[in-house]
Amino acid sequence: MMEHKRNQVLNQERVQALEIWLKTTNTKIIQVNGQRKYGGPPEVWDGPTPGSRCEVFISQIPRDVYEDLLIPLFSSVGPLWEFRLMMNFSGQNRGFAYAKYGSSAVATEAIRLLHGHMLEPGFCLSVRRSTEKRHLCIGDLPAATRQEDLLQVLRRLADGVERVSLKAGPDIDGVTAIVAFSSHHTAAMAKKMLVEAFKKQFSLNISIKWQSTVKLSPDEALPPRKPSKGLLLSPPRPPRYSLKSPQPSVLPPRMAHPPCVPPGFSRAVGGPTAAEHRHPPCSSAFSPGNVVFPASPVMLLRKMCEANGAGQPLYEMHYSHAGPDGFLYLTYTVYIPGTIMPLKGLVTVLPGPSATTMMEEAQQATAQQVLQRLYNNQFTL
């Protein structure tokens, strides 16, 4: 019971000590998606840009210990290029952090000196090498897939895509792609959603896993392969909506068009080429076939309901649990006046700086799911 209370109550003395330290040392930290970050690089940095094996993973951190103790401790080994402390929305840390140095030698020294360090009685830090996985292996792609077309598709669907390398051979079904991302976070987010995105947009069942050892060759060419008929699939049809009264247009013009897909990738999955499009090219500013909506999904869903003569959607959100991946899981129920059944589902968000911020992000994710279900004809307005 006492341990549970310790984990739930914010230690105001520790928070005040952090604030004083930040002011007196003029240290700047920013909150980014459930973590507080220092540096990356810091304002004054004359060392090398970190390469591989330069980051350490720190766990077993007391929940009420902050950067005023951790940054000086890990800076004692060598200059920090970046320090990231994982936070939850209550203001406590989540028990782990990442420290990045300018070289792998300094990171090795940090592990040697600080692993097992007793930060306070009963709490010994665990310090080990961070894996920092930034590469995904996407399998079961069509044999006719071209590198530049796949890169364009991935950049439409996910953030942080840097480059793509394709692999094909006698022991590989179709084509396998090794995709490099700008960070572990962007790679992890892509891993969570790309399988479903390819299935919905192209009726294509891909496989995806972490790629641990990577030797990317941007200019690598594929050996000639015969197209695989089993993978020549067409992109999904645009949705049809049931309206309560005739209206000339109930959706923004782009919503009635199929998802934007590079012509080369359309040919690879068996879709129409650019010459066969009946509609003008659609802009990436808004397309319901994309998993990520650059415009506000909440706003778009509201406008869609208004255009169909329905009332504004009402959101009911409930916290479910925190997953081992650090994401918070929330259940939702969306009531749309004029529809028979409410819509229910589950969304995940990263912990934010406040409960309000977290709930706003969850509401956006919920509206995006509802829009996707509309697009796939899973229900009608």
mmCIF file of C-alpha atoms in Angstrom:
data_model
loop_
_atom_site.group_PDB
_atom_site.id
_atom_site.type_symbol
_atom_site.label_atom_id
_atom_site.label_comp_id
_atom_site.label_asym_id
_atom_site.label_seq_id
_atom_site.Cartn_x
_atom_site.Cartn_y
_atom_site.Cartn_z
ATOM 1 C CA MET A 1 0.000 0.000 0.000
ATOM 2 C CA MET A 2 2.796 2.430 0.919
ATOM 3 C CA GLU A 3 4.649 1.578 -2.307
ATOM 4 C CA HIS A 4 1.469 2.235 -4.309
ATOM 5 C CA LYS A 5 1.055 5.597 -2.560
ATOM 6 C CA ARG A 6 4.668 6.491 -3.296
ATOM 7 C CA ASN A 7 4.091 5.781 -6.990
ATOM 8 C CA GLN A 8 0.912 7.875 -7.133
ATOM 9 C CA VAL A 9 1.739 11.018 -5.091
ATOM 10 C CA LEU A 10 3.930 13.697 -6.666
ATOM 11 C CA ASN A 11 6.898 14.694 -4.487
ATOM 12 C CA GLN A 12 6.635 18.483 -4.506
ATOM 13 C CA GLU A 13 10.043 18.942 -2.851
ATOM 14 C CA ARG A 14 11.724 17.051 -5.679
ATOM 15 C CA VAL A 15 9.759 19.043 -8.269
ATOM 16 C CA GLN A 16 10.827 22.340 -6.665
ATOM 17 C CA ALA A 17 14.452 21.165 -6.525
ATOM 18 C CA LEU A 18 14.283 20.429 -10.272
ATOM 19 C CA GLU A 19 12.862 23.893 -11.018
ATOM 20 C CA ILE A 20 15.572 25.602 -8.974
ATOM 21 C CA TRP A 21 18.282 23.560 -10.706
ATOM 22 C CA LEU A 22 16.939 24.412 -14.159
ATOM 23 C CA LYS A 23 16.991 28.152 -13.332
ATOM 24 C CA THR A 24 20.398 28.253 -11.658
ATOM 25 C CA THR A 25 22.139 26.158 -14.341
ATOM 26 C CA ASN A 26 20.129 27.621 -17.252
ATOM 27 C CA THR A 27 19.501 24.070 -18.457
ATOM 28 C CA LYS A 28 16.755 23.686 -21.061
ATOM 29 C CA ILE A 29 14.552 20.610 -21.288
ATOM 30 C CA ILE A 30 11.493 20.156 -23.493
ATOM 31 C CA GLN A 31 8.489 17.833 -23.286
ATOM 32 C CA VAL A 32 8.035 15.657 -26.395
ATOM 33 C CA ASN A 33 5.460 12.851 -26.615
ATOM 34 C CA GLY A 34 5.678 11.469 -23.098
ATOM 35 C CA GLN A 35 9.340 12.225 -22.536
ATOM 36 C CA ARG A 36 11.437 15.159 -21.360
ATOM 37 C CA LYS A 37 14.475 15.778 -23.495
ATOM 38 C CA TYR A 38 17.717 17.617 -22.877
ATOM 39 C CA GLY A 39 20.081 18.344 -25.748
ATOM 40 C CA GLY A 40 20.062 16.448 -28.995
ATOM 41 C CA PRO A 41 22.501 18.264 -29.185
ATOM 42 C CA PRO A 42 22.777 20.810 -26.342
ATOM 43 C CA GLU A 43 23.276 24.489 -27.181
ATOM 44 C CA VAL A 44 27.038 24.187 -26.726
ATOM 45 C CA TRP A 45 28.467 21.045 -28.305
ATOM 46 C CA ASP A 46 31.906 20.712 -29.876
ATOM 47 C CA GLY A 47 32.132 16.925 -29.854
ATOM 48 C CA PRO A 48 31.376 14.402 -32.616
ATOM 49 C CA THR A 49 27.868 13.538 -33.761
ATOM 50 C CA PRO A 50 26.903 10.262 -32.075
ATOM 51 C CA GLY A 51 26.903 7.131 -34.185
ATOM 52 C CA SER A 52 25.808 3.622 -33.300
ATOM 53 C CA ARG A 53 26.274 2.181 -29.789
ATOM 54 C CA CYS A 54 26.529 5.647 -28.236
ATOM 55 C CA GLU A 55 23.332 5.444 -26.161
ATOM 56 C CA VAL A 56 22.706 3.710 -22.846
ATOM 57 C CA PHE A 57 19.400 2.567 -21.367
ATOM 58 C CA ILE A 58 18.863 3.426 -17.691
ATOM 59 C CA SER A 59 16.214 1.644 -15.628
ATOM 60 C CA GLN A 60 15.292 1.159 -11.959
ATOM 61 C CA ILE A 61 15.039 4.945 -11.510
ATOM 62 C CA PRO A 62 12.958 6.040 -8.484
ATOM 63 C CA ARG A 63 9.735 7.644 -9.720
ATOM 64 C CA ASP A 64 10.387 10.972 -7.965
ATOM 65 C CA VAL A 65 13.955 11.464 -9.255
ATOM 66 C CA TYR A 66 14.429 13.994 -12.033
ATOM 67 C CA GLU A 67 17.017 15.559 -14.329
ATOM 68 C CA ASP A 68 18.615 17.659 -11.547
ATOM 69 C CA LEU A 69 20.112 14.427 -10.174
ATOM 70 C CA LEU A 70 20.363 12.296 -13.302
ATOM 71 C CA ILE A 71 21.974 14.692 -15.789
ATOM 72 C CA PRO A 72 24.891 15.679 -13.491
ATOM 73 C CA LEU A 73 25.434 12.004 -12.618
ATOM 74 C CA PHE A 74 25.637 10.824 -16.229
ATOM 75 C CA SER A 75 27.559 13.950 -17.293
ATOM 76 C CA SER A 76 30.259 13.003 -14.792
ATOM 77 C CA VAL A 77 31.337 10.251 -17.202
ATOM 78 C CA GLY A 78 31.505 12.525 -20.251
ATOM 79 C CA PRO A 79 29.557 15.266 -22.070
ATOM 80 C CA LEU A 80 25.963 14.308 -22.799
ATOM 81 C CA TRP A 81 24.725 14.788 -26.349
ATOM 82 C CA GLU A 82 21.151 13.975 -25.267
ATOM 83 C CA PHE A 83 19.260 12.808 -22.193
ATOM 84 C CA ARG A 84 15.638 11.603 -22.332
ATOM 85 C CA LEU A 85 13.576 10.875 -19.222
ATOM 86 C CA MET A 86 10.292 9.036 -19.839
ATOM 87 C CA MET A 87 7.355 10.721 -18.091
ATOM 88 C CA ASN A 88 3.707 9.966 -17.360
ATOM 89 C CA PHE A 89 0.949 12.560 -17.340
ATOM 90 C CA SER A 90 0.897 12.756 -13.522
ATOM 91 C CA GLY A 91 4.349 14.396 -13.531
ATOM 92 C CA GLN A 92 6.317 11.392 -12.291
ATOM 93 C CA ASN A 93 8.937 9.626 -14.355
ATOM 94 C CA ARG A 94 8.221 6.128 -15.648
ATOM 95 C CA GLY A 95 11.346 4.559 -14.162
ATOM 96 C CA PHE A 96 13.635 4.642 -17.194
ATOM 97 C CA ALA A 97 15.667 7.034 -19.337
ATOM 98 C CA TYR A 98 18.194 7.176 -22.190
ATOM 99 C CA ALA A 99 21.574 8.923 -22.186
ATOM 100 C CA LYS A 100 23.490 9.483 -25.417
ATOM 101 C CA TYR A 101 27.181 10.354 -25.650
ATOM 102 C CA GLY A 102 29.470 11.490 -28.437
ATOM 103 C CA SER A 103 31.211 8.118 -28.758
ATOM 104 C CA SER A 104 30.617 4.470 -27.993
ATOM 105 C CA ALA A 105 33.713 4.452 -25.766
ATOM 106 C CA VAL A 106 32.145 6.985 -23.393
ATOM 107 C CA ALA A 107 28.884 5.009 -23.395
ATOM 108 C CA THR A 108 30.853 1.885 -22.448
ATOM 109 C CA GLU A 109 32.490 3.800 -19.612
ATOM 110 C CA ALA A 110 29.073 4.951 -18.355
ATOM 111 C CA ILE A 111 27.932 1.328 -18.183
ATOM 112 C CA ARG A 112 31.097 0.314 -16.330
ATOM 113 C CA LEU A 113 30.930 3.131 -13.771
ATOM 114 C CA LEU A 114 27.186 3.620 -13.193
ATOM 115 C CA HIS A 115 25.593 0.183 -13.525
ATOM 116 C CA GLY A 116 24.545 -0.745 -9.976
ATOM 117 C CA HIS A 117 25.025 2.837 -8.730
ATOM 118 C CA MET A 118 22.866 3.421 -5.627
ATOM 119 C CA LEU A 119 21.012 6.654 -6.311
ATOM 120 C CA GLU A 120 19.179 6.413 -2.991
ATOM 121 C CA PRO A 121 18.730 3.619 -0.434
ATOM 122 C CA GLY A 122 17.015 0.628 -1.995
ATOM 123 C CA PHE A 123 17.398 1.845 -5.599
ATOM 124 C CA CYS A 124 20.370 0.684 -7.671
ATOM 125 C CA LEU A 125 20.423 1.871 -11.267
ATOM 126 C CA SER A 126 20.583 -0.563 -14.157
ATOM 127 C CA VAL A 127 22.658 0.817 -17.029
ATOM 128 C CA ARG A 128 23.146 -1.138 -20.230
ATOM 129 C CA ARG A 129 23.582 -0.565 -23.943
ATOM 130 C CA SER A 130 20.512 0.769 -25.779
ATOM 131 C CA THR A 131 19.509 -1.205 -28.873
ATOM 132 C CA GLU A 132 18.147 1.887 -30.681
ATOM 133 C CA LYS A 133 16.448 -0.123 -33.424
ATOM 134 C CA ARG A 134 15.605 2.125 -36.367
ATOM 135 C CA HIS A 135 15.133 -0.383 -39.188
ATOM 136 C CA LEU A 136 12.096 -2.433 -40.156
ATOM 137 C CA CYS A 137 11.951 -5.445 -42.454
ATOM 138 C CA ILE A 138 8.790 -5.473 -44.586
ATOM 139 C CA GLY A 139 8.116 -8.762 -46.342
ATOM 140 C CA ASP A 140 5.639 -10.268 -48.815
ATOM 141 C CA LEU A 141 5.678 -7.235 -51.122
ATOM 142 C CA PRO A 142 4.779 -7.733 -54.822
ATOM 143 C CA ALA A 143 7.667 -8.918 -56.976
ATOM 144 C CA ALA A 144 7.244 -5.927 -59.296
ATOM 145 C CA THR A 145 7.732 -3.405 -56.458
ATOM 146 C CA ARG A 146 10.192 -0.623 -57.283
ATOM 147 C CA GLN A 147 12.318 1.060 -54.644
ATOM 148 C CA GLU A 148 11.357 4.658 -55.469
ATOM 149 C CA ASP A 149 7.622 3.846 -55.579
ATOM 150 C CA LEU A 150 7.674 2.061 -52.224
ATOM 151 C CA LEU A 151 9.612 4.929 -50.662
ATOM 152 C CA GLN A 152 6.948 7.371 -51.834
ATOM 153 C CA VAL A 153 4.129 5.204 -50.434
ATOM 154 C CA LEU A 154 5.838 4.765 -47.057
ATOM 155 C CA ARG A 155 6.473 8.489 -46.719
ATOM 156 C CA ARG A 156 2.751 9.097 -47.260
ATOM 157 C CA LEU A 157 1.799 6.599 -44.575
ATOM 158 C CA ALA A 158 4.431 7.086 -41.874
ATOM 159 C CA ASP A 159 6.705 9.735 -40.393
ATOM 160 C CA GLY A 160 10.485 9.614 -40.330
ATOM 161 C CA VAL A 161 11.079 7.333 -43.345
ATOM 162 C CA GLU A 162 14.634 8.011 -44.535
ATOM 163 C CA ARG A 163 15.455 5.375 -47.150
ATOM 164 C CA VAL A 164 14.506 1.960 -48.486
ATOM 165 C CA SER A 165 16.550 -0.989 -49.734
ATOM 166 C CA LEU A 166 14.938 -3.908 -51.572
ATOM 167 C CA LYS A 167 15.958 -7.556 -51.393
ATOM 168 C CA ALA A 168 14.920 -10.398 -53.691
ATOM 169 C CA GLY A 169 16.217 -13.903 -54.220
ATOM 170 C CA PRO A 170 15.306 -17.555 -54.672
ATOM 171 C CA ASP A 171 14.575 -18.002 -50.953
ATOM 172 C CA ILE A 172 12.438 -14.848 -50.664
ATOM 173 C CA ASP A 173 8.729 -14.776 -51.513
ATOM 174 C CA GLY A 174 8.027 -11.612 -53.480
ATOM 175 C CA VAL A 175 10.214 -8.715 -52.361
ATOM 176 C CA THR A 176 11.513 -7.775 -48.923
ATOM 177 C CA ALA A 177 12.267 -4.143 -48.014
ATOM 178 C CA ILE A 178 14.609 -2.823 -45.327
ATOM 179 C CA VAL A 179 13.313 0.588 -44.236
ATOM 180 C CA ALA A 180 15.441 3.063 -42.261
ATOM 181 C CA PHE A 181 13.716 5.583 -39.972
ATOM 182 C CA SER A 182 14.960 8.778 -38.353
ATOM 183 C CA SER A 183 14.468 7.416 -34.815
ATOM 184 C CA HIS A 184 13.394 4.372 -32.843
ATOM 185 C CA HIS A 185 10.132 6.136 -31.977
ATOM 186 C CA THR A 186 9.113 6.740 -35.601
ATOM 187 C CA ALA A 187 10.048 3.157 -36.482
ATOM 188 C CA ALA A 188 7.972 1.807 -33.583
ATOM 189 C CA MET A 189 4.948 3.902 -34.592
ATOM 190 C CA ALA A 190 5.238 2.690 -38.200
ATOM 191 C CA LYS A 191 5.519 -0.937 -37.046
ATOM 192 C CA LYS A 192 2.197 -0.558 -35.205
ATOM 193 C CA MET A 193 0.195 0.693 -38.188
ATOM 194 C CA LEU A 194 1.735 -0.285 -41.544
ATOM 195 C CA VAL A 195 0.315 -3.827 -41.744
ATOM 196 C CA GLU A 196 -3.234 -2.522 -41.366
ATOM 197 C CA ALA A 197 -2.556 0.415 -43.700
ATOM 198 C CA PHE A 198 -1.329 -1.816 -46.542
ATOM 199 C CA LYS A 199 -4.243 -4.197 -46.012
ATOM 200 C CA LYS A 200 -6.823 -1.390 -46.186
ATOM 201 C CA GLN A 201 -5.285 0.571 -49.048
ATOM 202 C CA PHE A 202 -4.003 -2.201 -51.291
ATOM 203 C CA SER A 203 -5.632 -5.414 -49.975
ATOM 204 C CA LEU A 204 -2.046 -6.530 -49.442
ATOM 205 C CA ASN A 205 -1.007 -8.714 -46.489
ATOM 206 C CA ILE A 206 2.553 -7.725 -45.661
ATOM 207 C CA SER A 207 4.724 -8.937 -42.801
ATOM 208 C CA ILE A 208 6.801 -6.576 -40.684
ATOM 209 C CA LYS A 209 9.477 -7.101 -38.038
ATOM 210 C CA TRP A 210 12.507 -5.394 -36.557
ATOM 211 C CA GLN A 211 15.715 -5.619 -38.569
ATOM 212 C CA SER A 212 18.633 -5.886 -36.162
ATOM 213 C CA THR A 213 21.679 -5.879 -38.452
ATOM 214 C CA VAL A 214 21.422 -3.684 -41.523
ATOM 215 C CA LYS A 215 23.685 -2.951 -44.469
ATOM 216 C CA LEU A 216 21.659 -0.608 -46.589
ATOM 217 C CA SER A 217 22.652 0.125 -50.167
ATOM 218 C CA PRO A 218 20.520 3.011 -51.487
ATOM 219 C CA ASP A 219 21.453 2.321 -55.091
ATOM 220 C CA GLU A 220 20.998 -1.433 -54.892
ATOM 221 C CA ALA A 221 19.169 -2.820 -57.923
ATOM 222 C CA LEU A 222 16.832 -5.786 -57.952
ATOM 223 C CA PRO A 223 17.541 -8.789 -60.144
ATOM 224 C CA PRO A 224 14.903 -9.409 -62.846
ATOM 225 C CA ARG A 225 11.850 -11.196 -61.506
ATOM 226 C CA LYS A 226 8.618 -12.348 -63.068
ATOM 227 C CA PRO A 227 5.515 -10.650 -61.650
ATOM 228 C CA SER A 228 3.675 -12.729 -59.066
ATOM 229 C CA LYS A 229 0.041 -13.106 -60.087
ATOM 230 C CA GLY A 230 -0.985 -13.894 -56.556
ATOM 231 C CA LEU A 231 0.039 -10.430 -55.452
ATOM 232 C CA LEU A 232 -1.498 -8.400 -58.274
ATOM 233 C CA LEU A 233 -4.278 -6.841 -56.264
ATOM 234 C CA SER A 234 -6.362 -3.755 -56.854
ATOM 235 C CA PRO A 235 -6.635 -0.847 -54.432
ATOM 236 C CA PRO A 236 -9.958 -0.596 -52.575
ATOM 237 C CA ARG A 237 -12.991 1.101 -54.101
ATOM 238 C CA PRO A 238 -14.031 4.537 -52.863
ATOM 239 C CA PRO A 239 -16.789 4.399 -50.214
ATOM 240 C CA ARG A 240 -20.511 4.822 -50.739
ATOM 241 C CA TYR A 241 -22.493 6.728 -48.122
ATOM 242 C CA SER A 242 -26.170 6.394 -47.195
ATOM 243 C CA LEU A 243 -27.746 9.827 -46.955
ATOM 244 C CA LYS A 244 -30.920 10.871 -45.206
ATOM 245 C CA SER A 245 -31.760 13.409 -47.914
ATOM 246 C CA PRO A 246 -30.406 14.054 -51.417
ATOM 247 C CA GLN A 247 -27.468 16.430 -51.383
ATOM 248 C CA PRO A 248 -25.178 17.394 -54.246
ATOM 249 C CA SER A 249 -22.036 16.683 -52.272
ATOM 250 C CA VAL A 250 -21.860 15.493 -48.684
ATOM 251 C CA LEU A 251 -18.085 15.191 -48.487
ATOM 252 C CA PRO A 252 -15.113 17.326 -49.435
ATOM 253 C CA PRO A 253 -14.300 16.502 -53.114
ATOM 254 C CA ARG A 254 -11.104 14.626 -52.264
ATOM 255 C CA MET A 255 -12.944 12.204 -49.967
ATOM 256 C CA ALA A 256 -14.775 10.585 -52.861
ATOM 257 C CA HIS A 257 -11.517 9.759 -54.647
ATOM 258 C CA PRO A 258 -9.383 6.661 -54.151
ATOM 259 C CA PRO A 259 -6.231 7.067 -52.034
ATOM 260 C CA CYS A 260 -3.273 8.817 -53.672
ATOM 261 C CA VAL A 261 -0.868 6.095 -54.803
ATOM 262 C CA PRO A 262 2.255 6.466 -56.967
ATOM 263 C CA PRO A 263 1.542 5.050 -60.457
ATOM 264 C CA GLY A 264 4.510 2.673 -60.237
ATOM 265 C CA PHE A 265 3.258 1.117 -57.033
ATOM 266 C CA SER A 266 -0.250 0.893 -58.522
ATOM 267 C CA ARG A 267 1.171 -1.247 -61.312
ATOM 268 C CA ALA A 268 3.079 -3.388 -58.799
ATOM 269 C CA VAL A 269 -0.096 -4.280 -56.873
ATOM 270 C CA GLY A 270 -2.222 -4.558 -59.986
ATOM 271 C CA GLY A 271 -4.041 -1.200 -59.783
ATOM 272 C CA PRO A 272 -4.671 1.284 -62.631
ATOM 273 C CA THR A 273 -1.842 3.336 -64.056
ATOM 274 C CA ALA A 274 -1.853 7.121 -64.051
ATOM 275 C CA ALA A 275 -3.465 7.273 -67.506
ATOM 276 C CA GLU A 276 -6.482 5.361 -66.247
ATOM 277 C CA HIS A 277 -7.442 7.801 -63.447
ATOM 278 C CA ARG A 278 -10.875 9.287 -63.925
ATOM 279 C CA HIS A 279 -10.421 11.947 -61.278
ATOM 280 C CA PRO A 280 -7.892 14.782 -61.104
ATOM 281 C CA PRO A 281 -4.841 14.012 -58.975
ATOM 282 C CA CYS A 282 -5.686 14.348 -55.312
ATOM 283 C CA SER A 283 -3.636 16.304 -52.837
ATOM 284 C CA SER A 284 -1.964 14.798 -49.818
ATOM 285 C CA ALA A 285 -3.581 17.517 -47.693
ATOM 286 C CA PHE A 286 -6.570 15.220 -47.100
ATOM 287 C CA SER A 287 -7.271 11.660 -48.120
ATOM 288 C CA PRO A 288 -9.378 9.243 -46.041
ATOM 289 C CA GLY A 289 -7.512 6.253 -47.442
ATOM 290 C CA ASN A 290 -4.386 7.421 -45.643
ATOM 291 C CA VAL A 291 -4.050 6.219 -42.096
ATOM 292 C CA VAL A 292 -2.809 9.620 -40.899
ATOM 293 C CA PHE A 293 -4.976 12.660 -41.539
ATOM 294 C CA PRO A 294 -2.909 15.892 -41.755
ATOM 295 C CA ALA A 295 -6.120 17.886 -41.088
ATOM 296 C CA SER A 296 -7.883 17.483 -37.729
ATOM 297 C CA PRO A 297 -9.863 14.197 -37.730
ATOM 298 C CA VAL A 298 -12.239 15.630 -35.102
ATOM 299 C CA MET A 299 -13.039 18.586 -37.358
ATOM 300 C CA LEU A 300 -13.464 16.389 -40.443
ATOM 301 C CA LEU A 301 -15.817 13.988 -38.673
ATOM 302 C CA ARG A 302 -17.904 16.875 -37.377
ATOM 303 C CA LYS A 303 -18.175 18.394 -40.866
ATOM 304 C CA MET A 304 -19.135 15.022 -42.329
ATOM 305 C CA CYS A 305 -21.911 14.554 -39.754
ATOM 306 C CA GLU A 306 -23.228 18.063 -40.412
ATOM 307 C CA ALA A 307 -23.240 17.445 -44.172
ATOM 308 C CA ASN A 308 -25.289 14.284 -43.643
ATOM 309 C CA GLY A 309 -27.830 16.029 -41.420
ATOM 310 C CA ALA A 310 -26.614 14.307 -38.259
ATOM 311 C CA GLY A 311 -25.728 16.091 -35.052
ATOM 312 C CA GLN A 312 -22.261 16.601 -33.667
ATOM 313 C CA PRO A 313 -20.546 13.396 -32.490
ATOM 314 C CA LEU A 314 -20.220 12.939 -28.737
ATOM 315 C CA TYR A 315 -17.076 11.251 -27.358
ATOM 316 C CA GLU A 316 -16.896 9.138 -24.207
ATOM 317 C CA MET A 317 -13.324 8.127 -23.286
ATOM 318 C CA HIS A 318 -12.163 5.821 -20.496
ATOM 319 C CA TYR A 319 -8.636 4.903 -19.432
ATOM 320 C CA SER A 320 -8.028 1.153 -19.743
ATOM 321 C CA HIS A 321 -4.390 0.360 -18.938
ATOM 322 C CA ALA A 322 -0.745 1.142 -19.648
ATOM 323 C CA GLY A 323 0.992 -1.277 -21.995
ATOM 324 C CA PRO A 324 4.558 -2.603 -21.675
ATOM 325 C CA ASP A 325 5.467 -0.493 -24.716
ATOM 326 C CA GLY A 326 4.794 2.712 -22.752
ATOM 327 C CA PHE A 327 1.538 3.527 -24.552
ATOM 328 C CA LEU A 328 -1.684 4.278 -22.697
ATOM 329 C CA TYR A 329 -4.746 2.342 -23.851
ATOM 330 C CA LEU A 330 -8.146 4.047 -23.791
ATOM 331 C CA THR A 331 -11.570 2.725 -24.771
ATOM 332 C CA TYR A 332 -14.010 4.989 -26.568
ATOM 333 C CA THR A 333 -17.694 5.208 -27.367
ATOM 334 C CA VAL A 334 -18.812 7.704 -30.023
ATOM 335 C CA TYR A 335 -22.478 8.681 -30.203
ATOM 336 C CA ILE A 336 -23.635 10.205 -33.499
ATOM 337 C CA PRO A 337 -27.204 11.550 -33.320
ATOM 338 C CA GLY A 338 -29.370 9.872 -35.925
ATOM 339 C CA THR A 339 -27.449 6.578 -35.980
ATOM 340 C CA ILE A 340 -28.791 3.431 -34.342
ATOM 341 C CA MET A 341 -25.705 2.099 -32.579
ATOM 342 C CA PRO A 342 -22.792 3.909 -30.923
ATOM 343 C CA LEU A 343 -19.280 3.181 -32.177
ATOM 344 C CA LYS A 344 -16.859 1.517 -29.784
ATOM 345 C CA GLY A 345 -13.173 0.789 -29.973
ATOM 346 C CA LEU A 346 -9.690 1.160 -28.490
ATOM 347 C CA VAL A 347 -6.963 3.741 -29.140
ATOM 348 C CA THR A 348 -3.401 4.136 -27.864
ATOM 349 C CA VAL A 349 -1.587 7.359 -27.037
ATOM 350 C CA LEU A 350 1.737 8.299 -25.515
ATOM 351 C CA PRO A 351 1.630 9.932 -22.073
ATOM 352 C CA GLY A 352 1.529 13.720 -22.403
ATOM 353 C CA PRO A 353 2.314 16.694 -20.183
ATOM 354 C CA SER A 354 -1.265 16.778 -18.816
ATOM 355 C CA ALA A 355 -4.428 14.717 -18.696
ATOM 356 C CA THR A 356 -6.144 17.282 -20.944
ATOM 357 C CA THR A 357 -3.471 16.970 -23.628
ATOM 358 C CA MET A 358 -3.648 13.182 -23.490
ATOM 359 C CA MET A 359 -7.446 13.150 -23.825
ATOM 360 C CA GLU A 360 -7.318 15.568 -26.781
ATOM 361 C CA GLU A 361 -4.830 13.286 -28.545
ATOM 362 C CA ALA A 362 -7.023 10.255 -27.783
ATOM 363 C CA GLN A 363 -10.064 12.057 -29.216
ATOM 364 C CA GLN A 364 -8.174 12.809 -32.440
ATOM 365 C CA ALA A 365 -7.139 9.146 -32.715
ATOM 366 C CA THR A 366 -10.758 8.088 -32.091
ATOM 367 C CA ALA A 367 -12.135 10.397 -34.800
ATOM 368 C CA GLN A 368 -9.507 9.055 -37.202
ATOM 369 C CA GLN A 369 -10.646 5.476 -36.549
ATOM 370 C CA VAL A 370 -14.282 6.441 -37.103
ATOM 371 C CA LEU A 371 -13.404 8.152 -40.404
ATOM 372 C CA GLN A 372 -11.468 5.056 -41.496
ATOM 373 C CA ARG A 373 -14.481 2.862 -40.716
ATOM 374 C CA LEU A 374 -16.671 5.184 -42.756
ATOM 375 C CA TYR A 375 -14.232 4.938 -45.638
ATOM 376 C CA ASN A 376 -14.274 1.145 -45.483
ATOM 377 C CA ASN A 377 -18.103 1.012 -45.422
ATOM 378 C CA GLN A 378 -18.173 -0.545 -41.963
ATOM 379 C CA PHE A 379 -21.098 1.750 -41.101
ATOM 380 C CA THR A 380 -23.080 4.538 -42.766
ATOM 381 C CA LEU A 381 -24.428 7.904 -41.709
#
